[in-house]
């Protein structure tokens, strides 16, 4: 028998607790594969958020810390400063990173902390049952925007890559999507690049995944990807915003 | 031991923390503790330590969480409104069994209050302060020397019990200058021992299987049966701390005391001078000064109520917070009186003296 595909060593044996068709698991796998491939596993630590991916600290088979809601970049700052010879990543949802944790992400990026932030944007609060997120699209219905997001009342969704791109310090900022196998393969390259830069201590690296929440969107796996393609991608452009490695 | 130097409390506790092996410090400026953050900003680079001025007290305490989860001695400091913001992180640290030292140089409250010394955070400090069932040891200094000495005690307790430890000072102790004698700096060897003491659970360099570790720093237990066991275990830790770590000072306490005074921190300094005056004039007043506010020295206070004590009088710079613990300790044996000052105003020794005299 020949093994052609196996679980990355950076993932534990636990089964993911995500809903069918959810892309959190895909994002986990890309990150774990990249850590393995770059030989970073024994120097890597991670921070899990509060959100559907709260159990990321169980799923990644490395030393992990579980943060309070939104505080992952502050934890990562403390971790990196405490163990400068090791590497740190955070994994955060859109409510976690772009609402309650806005100060922490902006300032960690602004300090140019040598960490990698993986940001999973599904335009909704998944874990708490589908409330409006800072990334919820205009007119999109959620349990707390039952008549659709009224931008005159509550403002427009926040584009985090664009926001961080206004800062001088960040080294690498890119938005990718996970909506098809081809896009996932491309996203993998971006994850590898961000973590390679992390390994080389280049500075702050940020990868946003345009993702889905089939459960709270009320759609199945395929429909949710189509919905994201039609509605999210026009607003959240998939592109590289910053690559100081390329500029150099 | 080195020579005595004249120093502000805020600077003395910072220097003492560095000498105790603290090489990571995260904080946000606030009066009346700013000399502490400024001292750390100056000194940490000189000892190859880390100083980060955080974007908020919330971020600072969460940086402390992260560094502590990596097994290192780490500290933050603030004053009352900032300490309120840190409660989230302190609760998470308690839940995750993380050591760490937090200094509160208290000022008047509630809300923005003022920037004068006060003791209004007693309840917050001694009853957990954040969400959930937890306690943190609370050390209350009354001199600059004691403030400094408490840095190394706080780190030792934090490491021993894997729990955050609070030093509860106030604006007077932070700002006033007194002579201090410091412990020597930890040697490289001692620092190495400290650095390696938590490797069995913290985030640290890893290896391939079979020695690969997957340490989880975490306060989440979604299964109530597991959380129950976790909290019960925390409870046993708090019981152990309560048994082992009560500290207090008996001042002129004896079997012939007519009145017993109970006060902590800055309030106890003022009370002591009133007690001195009264005892010099032939009265017999005893004073108990709780040094650990949690665990509270209930037995020590109870024991200090001698057979001739008519009244226990509690002096605090608040509306009456520790007095509740004194009442628990005295348990109705004699009446417990209270005198407080609020708004960042101190009582004078004469006011204390008058209050005691009224009860003689
Ligand atoms: C301080 C605090 N406030 C609120 C919550 C409740 N809460 C848990 S997860 C969550 C939203 C998570 O949404 P997101 O970050 O987008 O992650 P997702 O579940 O969508 O992956 C909220 C509000 C909490 N745990 N802590
Ligand atoms: S609720 Fe949404 S984001 Fe959460 S696991 Fe289910 S599909 Fe994924
Ligand atoms: Mg979300």
PDB file of N, CA and C in Angstrom, chain A residues 65-66 75, chain B residues 61-72 74 89-102 136 157-159 161-165 198 201-203 216-219 234 237:
ATOM      1  N   UNK A  65      -2.319  28.652  22.606  1.00  0.00           N
ATOM      2  CA  UNK A  65      -3.000  29.418  23.652  1.00  0.00           C
ATOM      3  C   UNK A  65      -4.379  29.837  23.146  1.00  0.00           C
ATOM      4  N   UNK A  66      -5.339  29.769  24.040  1.00  0.00           N
ATOM      5  CA  UNK A  66      -6.699  30.197  23.723  1.00  0.00           C
ATOM      6  C   UNK A  66      -6.893  31.613  24.260  1.00  0.00           C
ATOM      7  N   UNK A  75      -2.030  38.478  22.723  1.00  0.00           N
ATOM      8  CA  UNK A  75      -1.372  37.269  23.223  1.00  0.00           C
ATOM      9  C   UNK A  75      -0.148  36.953  22.383  1.00  0.00           C
TER      10      UNK A  75
ATOM     11  N   UNK B  61      -2.735  43.416  29.459  1.00  0.00           N
ATOM     12  CA  UNK B  61      -2.908  42.217  30.289  1.00  0.00           C
ATOM     13  C   UNK B  61      -2.952  40.972  29.394  1.00  0.00           C
ATOM     14  N   UNK B  62      -3.435  41.127  28.170  1.00  0.00           N
ATOM     15  CA  UNK B  62      -3.443  39.968  27.277  1.00  0.00           C
ATOM     16  C   UNK B  62      -2.050  39.655  26.734  1.00  0.00           C
ATOM     17  N   UNK B  63      -1.198  40.657  26.640  1.00  0.00           N
ATOM     18  CA  UNK B  63       0.216  40.400  26.337  1.00  0.00           C
ATOM     19  C   UNK B  63       0.859  39.654  27.507  1.00  0.00           C
ATOM     20  N   UNK B  64       0.476  40.056  28.713  1.00  0.00           N
ATOM     21  CA  UNK B  64       0.958  39.359  29.906  1.00  0.00           C
ATOM     22  C   UNK B  64       0.525  37.895  29.855  1.00  0.00           C
ATOM     23  N   UNK B  65      -0.732  37.668  29.481  1.00  0.00           N
ATOM     24  CA  UNK B  65      -1.255  36.298  29.347  1.00  0.00           C
ATOM     25  C   UNK B  65      -0.362  35.499  28.379  1.00  0.00           C
ATOM     26  N   UNK B  66      -0.109  36.084  27.221  1.00  0.00           N
ATOM     27  CA  UNK B  66       0.676  35.374  26.203  1.00  0.00           C
ATOM     28  C   UNK B  66       2.085  35.060  26.677  1.00  0.00           C
ATOM     29  N   UNK B  67       2.734  36.041  27.305  1.00  0.00           N
ATOM     30  CA  UNK B  67       4.109  35.832  27.770  1.00  0.00           C
ATOM     31  C   UNK B  67       4.136  34.842  28.928  1.00  0.00           C
ATOM     32  N   UNK B  68       3.153  34.941  29.799  1.00  0.00           N
ATOM     33  CA  UNK B  68       3.072  34.011  30.917  1.00  0.00           C
ATOM     34  C   UNK B  68       2.844  32.589  30.412  1.00  0.00           C
ATOM     35  N   UNK B  69       2.022  32.470  29.384  1.00  0.00           N
ATOM     36  CA  UNK B  69       1.786  31.156  28.778  1.00  0.00           C
ATOM     37  C   UNK B  69       3.044  30.579  28.155  1.00  0.00           C
ATOM     38  N   UNK B  70       4.054  31.414  27.962  1.00  0.00           N
ATOM     39  CA  UNK B  70       5.361  30.948  27.510  1.00  0.00           C
ATOM     40  C   UNK B  70       6.293  30.712  28.693  1.00  0.00           C
ATOM     41  N   UNK B  71       5.767  30.793  29.914  1.00  0.00           N
ATOM     42  CA  UNK B  71       6.521  30.401  31.097  1.00  0.00           C
ATOM     43  C   UNK B  71       7.447  31.454  31.664  1.00  0.00           C
ATOM     44  N   UNK B  72       7.294  32.705  31.246  1.00  0.00           N
ATOM     45  CA  UNK B  72       8.243  33.738  31.680  1.00  0.00           C
ATOM     46  C   UNK B  72       7.651  34.636  32.771  1.00  0.00           C
ATOM     47  N   UNK B  74       6.488  37.896  34.111  1.00  0.00           N
ATOM     48  CA  UNK B  74       5.956  39.033  33.366  1.00  0.00           C
ATOM     49  C   UNK B  74       5.054  39.862  34.273  1.00  0.00           C
ATOM     50  N   UNK B  89      -8.561  39.940  31.387  1.00  0.00           N
ATOM     51  CA  UNK B  89      -7.344  39.129  31.282  1.00  0.00           C
ATOM     52  C   UNK B  89      -7.005  38.416  32.574  1.00  0.00           C
ATOM     53  N   UNK B  90      -7.247  39.073  33.709  1.00  0.00           N
ATOM     54  CA  UNK B  90      -6.918  38.448  34.992  1.00  0.00           C
ATOM     55  C   UNK B  90      -7.797  37.214  35.203  1.00  0.00           C
ATOM     56  N   UNK B  91      -9.076  37.329  34.857  1.00  0.00           N
ATOM     57  CA  UNK B  91      -9.971  36.180  34.979  1.00  0.00           C
ATOM     58  C   UNK B  91      -9.517  35.031  34.070  1.00  0.00           C
ATOM     59  N   UNK B  92      -9.152  35.370  32.829  1.00  0.00           N
ATOM     60  CA  UNK B  92      -8.687  34.324  31.907  1.00  0.00           C
ATOM     61  C   UNK B  92      -7.397  33.680  32.413  1.00  0.00           C
ATOM     62  N   UNK B  93      -6.512  34.507  32.990  1.00  0.00           N
ATOM     63  CA  UNK B  93      -5.264  33.950  33.533  1.00  0.00           C
ATOM     64  C   UNK B  93      -5.560  33.025  34.700  1.00  0.00           C
ATOM     65  N   UNK B  94      -6.472  33.441  35.561  1.00  0.00           N
ATOM     66  CA  UNK B  94      -6.832  32.592  36.703  1.00  0.00           C
ATOM     67  C   UNK B  94      -7.401  31.272  36.193  1.00  0.00           C
ATOM     68  N   UNK B  95      -8.276  31.362  35.187  1.00  0.00           N
ATOM     69  CA  UNK B  95      -8.886  30.152  34.629  1.00  0.00           C
ATOM     70  C   UNK B  95      -7.874  29.241  33.971  1.00  0.00           C
ATOM     71  N   UNK B  96      -6.833  29.839  33.401  1.00  0.00           N
ATOM     72  CA  UNK B  96      -5.818  29.053  32.688  1.00  0.00           C
ATOM     73  C   UNK B  96      -4.625  28.724  33.581  1.00  0.00           C
ATOM     74  N   UNK B  97      -4.716  29.014  34.871  1.00  0.00           N
ATOM     75  CA  UNK B  97      -3.612  28.743  35.803  1.00  0.00           C
ATOM     76  C   UNK B  97      -2.318  29.422  35.381  1.00  0.00           C
ATOM     77  N   UNK B  98      -2.396  30.702  35.042  1.00  0.00           N
ATOM     78  CA  UNK B  98      -1.198  31.408  34.590  1.00  0.00           C
ATOM     79  C   UNK B  98      -0.666  32.348  35.666  1.00  0.00           C
ATOM     80  N   UNK B  99       0.640  32.266  35.939  1.00  0.00           N
ATOM     81  CA  UNK B  99       1.255  33.224  36.846  1.00  0.00           C
ATOM     82  C   UNK B  99       1.382  34.597  36.197  1.00  0.00           C
ATOM     83  N   UNK B 100       1.646  35.605  37.008  1.00  0.00           N
ATOM     84  CA  UNK B 100       1.827  36.957  36.480  1.00  0.00           C
ATOM     85  C   UNK B 100       1.604  37.936  37.613  1.00  0.00           C
ATOM     86  N   UNK B 101       2.225  39.104  37.501  1.00  0.00           N
ATOM     87  CA  UNK B 101       2.108  40.094  38.577  1.00  0.00           C
ATOM     88  C   UNK B 101       1.464  41.365  38.036  1.00  0.00           C
ATOM     89  N   UNK B 102       0.470  41.851  38.769  1.00  0.00           N
ATOM     90  CA  UNK B 102      -0.275  43.052  38.390  1.00  0.00           C
ATOM     91  C   UNK B 102      -0.179  44.046  39.545  1.00  0.00           C
ATOM     92  N   UNK B 136      -7.271  35.999  43.497  1.00  0.00           N
ATOM     93  CA  UNK B 136      -5.839  36.254  43.284  1.00  0.00           C
ATOM     94  C   UNK B 136      -5.269  36.715  44.617  1.00  0.00           C
ATOM     95  N   UNK B 157       5.027  33.769  44.625  1.00  0.00           N
ATOM     96  CA  UNK B 157       3.684  33.211  44.841  1.00  0.00           C
ATOM     97  C   UNK B 157       3.032  32.858  43.507  1.00  0.00           C
ATOM     98  N   UNK B 158       3.178  33.743  42.536  1.00  0.00           N
ATOM     99  CA  UNK B 158       2.567  33.516  41.224  1.00  0.00           C
ATOM    100  C   UNK B 158       3.097  32.225  40.608  1.00  0.00           C
ATOM    101  N   UNK B 159       4.425  32.049  40.677  1.00  0.00           N
ATOM    102  CA  UNK B 159       5.023  30.848  40.086  1.00  0.00           C
ATOM    103  C   UNK B 159       4.657  29.598  40.871  1.00  0.00           C
ATOM    104  N   UNK B 161       2.004  28.950  42.756  1.00  0.00           N
ATOM    105  CA  UNK B 161       0.604  28.511  42.659  1.00  0.00           C
ATOM    106  C   UNK B 161       0.052  28.612  41.243  1.00  0.00           C
ATOM    107  N   UNK B 162       0.884  29.074  40.298  1.00  0.00           N
ATOM    108  CA  UNK B 162       0.410  29.307  38.927  1.00  0.00           C
ATOM    109  C   UNK B 162      -0.888  30.112  38.968  1.00  0.00           C
ATOM    110  N   UNK B 163      -0.757  31.320  39.458  1.00  0.00           N
ATOM    111  CA  UNK B 163      -1.930  32.181  39.635  1.00  0.00           C
ATOM    112  C   UNK B 163      -1.481  33.636  39.513  1.00  0.00           C
ATOM    113  N   UNK B 164      -2.325  34.507  38.945  1.00  0.00           N
ATOM    114  CA  UNK B 164      -1.964  35.923  38.969  1.00  0.00           C
ATOM    115  C   UNK B 164      -1.943  36.445  40.404  1.00  0.00           C
ATOM    116  N   UNK B 165      -1.041  37.366  40.675  1.00  0.00           N
ATOM    117  CA  UNK B 165      -0.910  37.976  42.001  1.00  0.00           C
ATOM    118  C   UNK B 165      -0.968  39.491  41.853  1.00  0.00           C
ATOM    119  N   UNK B 198       8.719  26.210  34.074  1.00  0.00           N
ATOM    120  CA  UNK B 198       7.358  25.897  33.628  1.00  0.00           C
ATOM    121  C   UNK B 198       7.323  25.103  32.316  1.00  0.00           C
ATOM    122  N   UNK B 201       4.467  22.662  31.036  1.00  0.00           N
ATOM    123  CA  UNK B 201       3.111  23.026  30.610  1.00  0.00           C
ATOM    124  C   UNK B 201       3.054  24.220  29.669  1.00  0.00           C
ATOM    125  N   UNK B 202       4.138  24.999  29.559  1.00  0.00           N
ATOM    126  CA  UNK B 202       4.030  26.269  28.827  1.00  0.00           C
ATOM    127  C   UNK B 202       4.320  26.086  27.331  1.00  0.00           C
ATOM    128  N   UNK B 203       4.142  27.142  26.559  1.00  0.00           N
ATOM    129  CA  UNK B 203       4.526  27.152  25.149  1.00  0.00           C
ATOM    130  C   UNK B 203       6.035  27.318  25.075  1.00  0.00           C
ATOM    131  N   UNK B 216      -1.694  23.144  25.990  1.00  0.00           N
ATOM    132  CA  UNK B 216      -2.837  24.022  25.730  1.00  0.00           C
ATOM    133  C   UNK B 216      -3.002  24.995  26.893  1.00  0.00           C
ATOM    134  N   UNK B 217      -2.859  26.274  26.612  1.00  0.00           N
ATOM    135  CA  UNK B 217      -3.082  27.316  27.619  1.00  0.00           C
ATOM    136  C   UNK B 217      -4.508  27.801  27.399  1.00  0.00           C
ATOM    137  N   UNK B 218      -5.375  27.544  28.338  1.00  0.00           N
ATOM    138  CA  UNK B 218      -6.783  27.639  28.010  1.00  0.00           C
ATOM    139  C   UNK B 218      -7.651  27.734  29.257  1.00  0.00           C
ATOM    140  N   UNK B 219      -8.715  28.527  29.174  1.00  0.00           N
ATOM    141  CA  UNK B 219      -9.663  28.570  30.297  1.00  0.00           C
ATOM    142  C   UNK B 219     -11.037  28.046  29.893  1.00  0.00           C
ATOM    143  N   UNK B 234      -9.413  24.429  41.065  1.00  0.00           N
ATOM    144  CA  UNK B 234      -9.017  25.804  41.389  1.00  0.00           C
ATOM    145  C   UNK B 234      -9.365  26.101  42.846  1.00  0.00           C
ATOM    146  N   UNK B 237      -6.886  24.873  45.158  1.00  0.00           N
ATOM    147  CA  UNK B 237      -5.701  25.734  45.148  1.00  0.00           C
ATOM    148  C   UNK B 237      -5.927  26.957  46.028  1.00  0.00           C
TER     149      UNK B 237
END
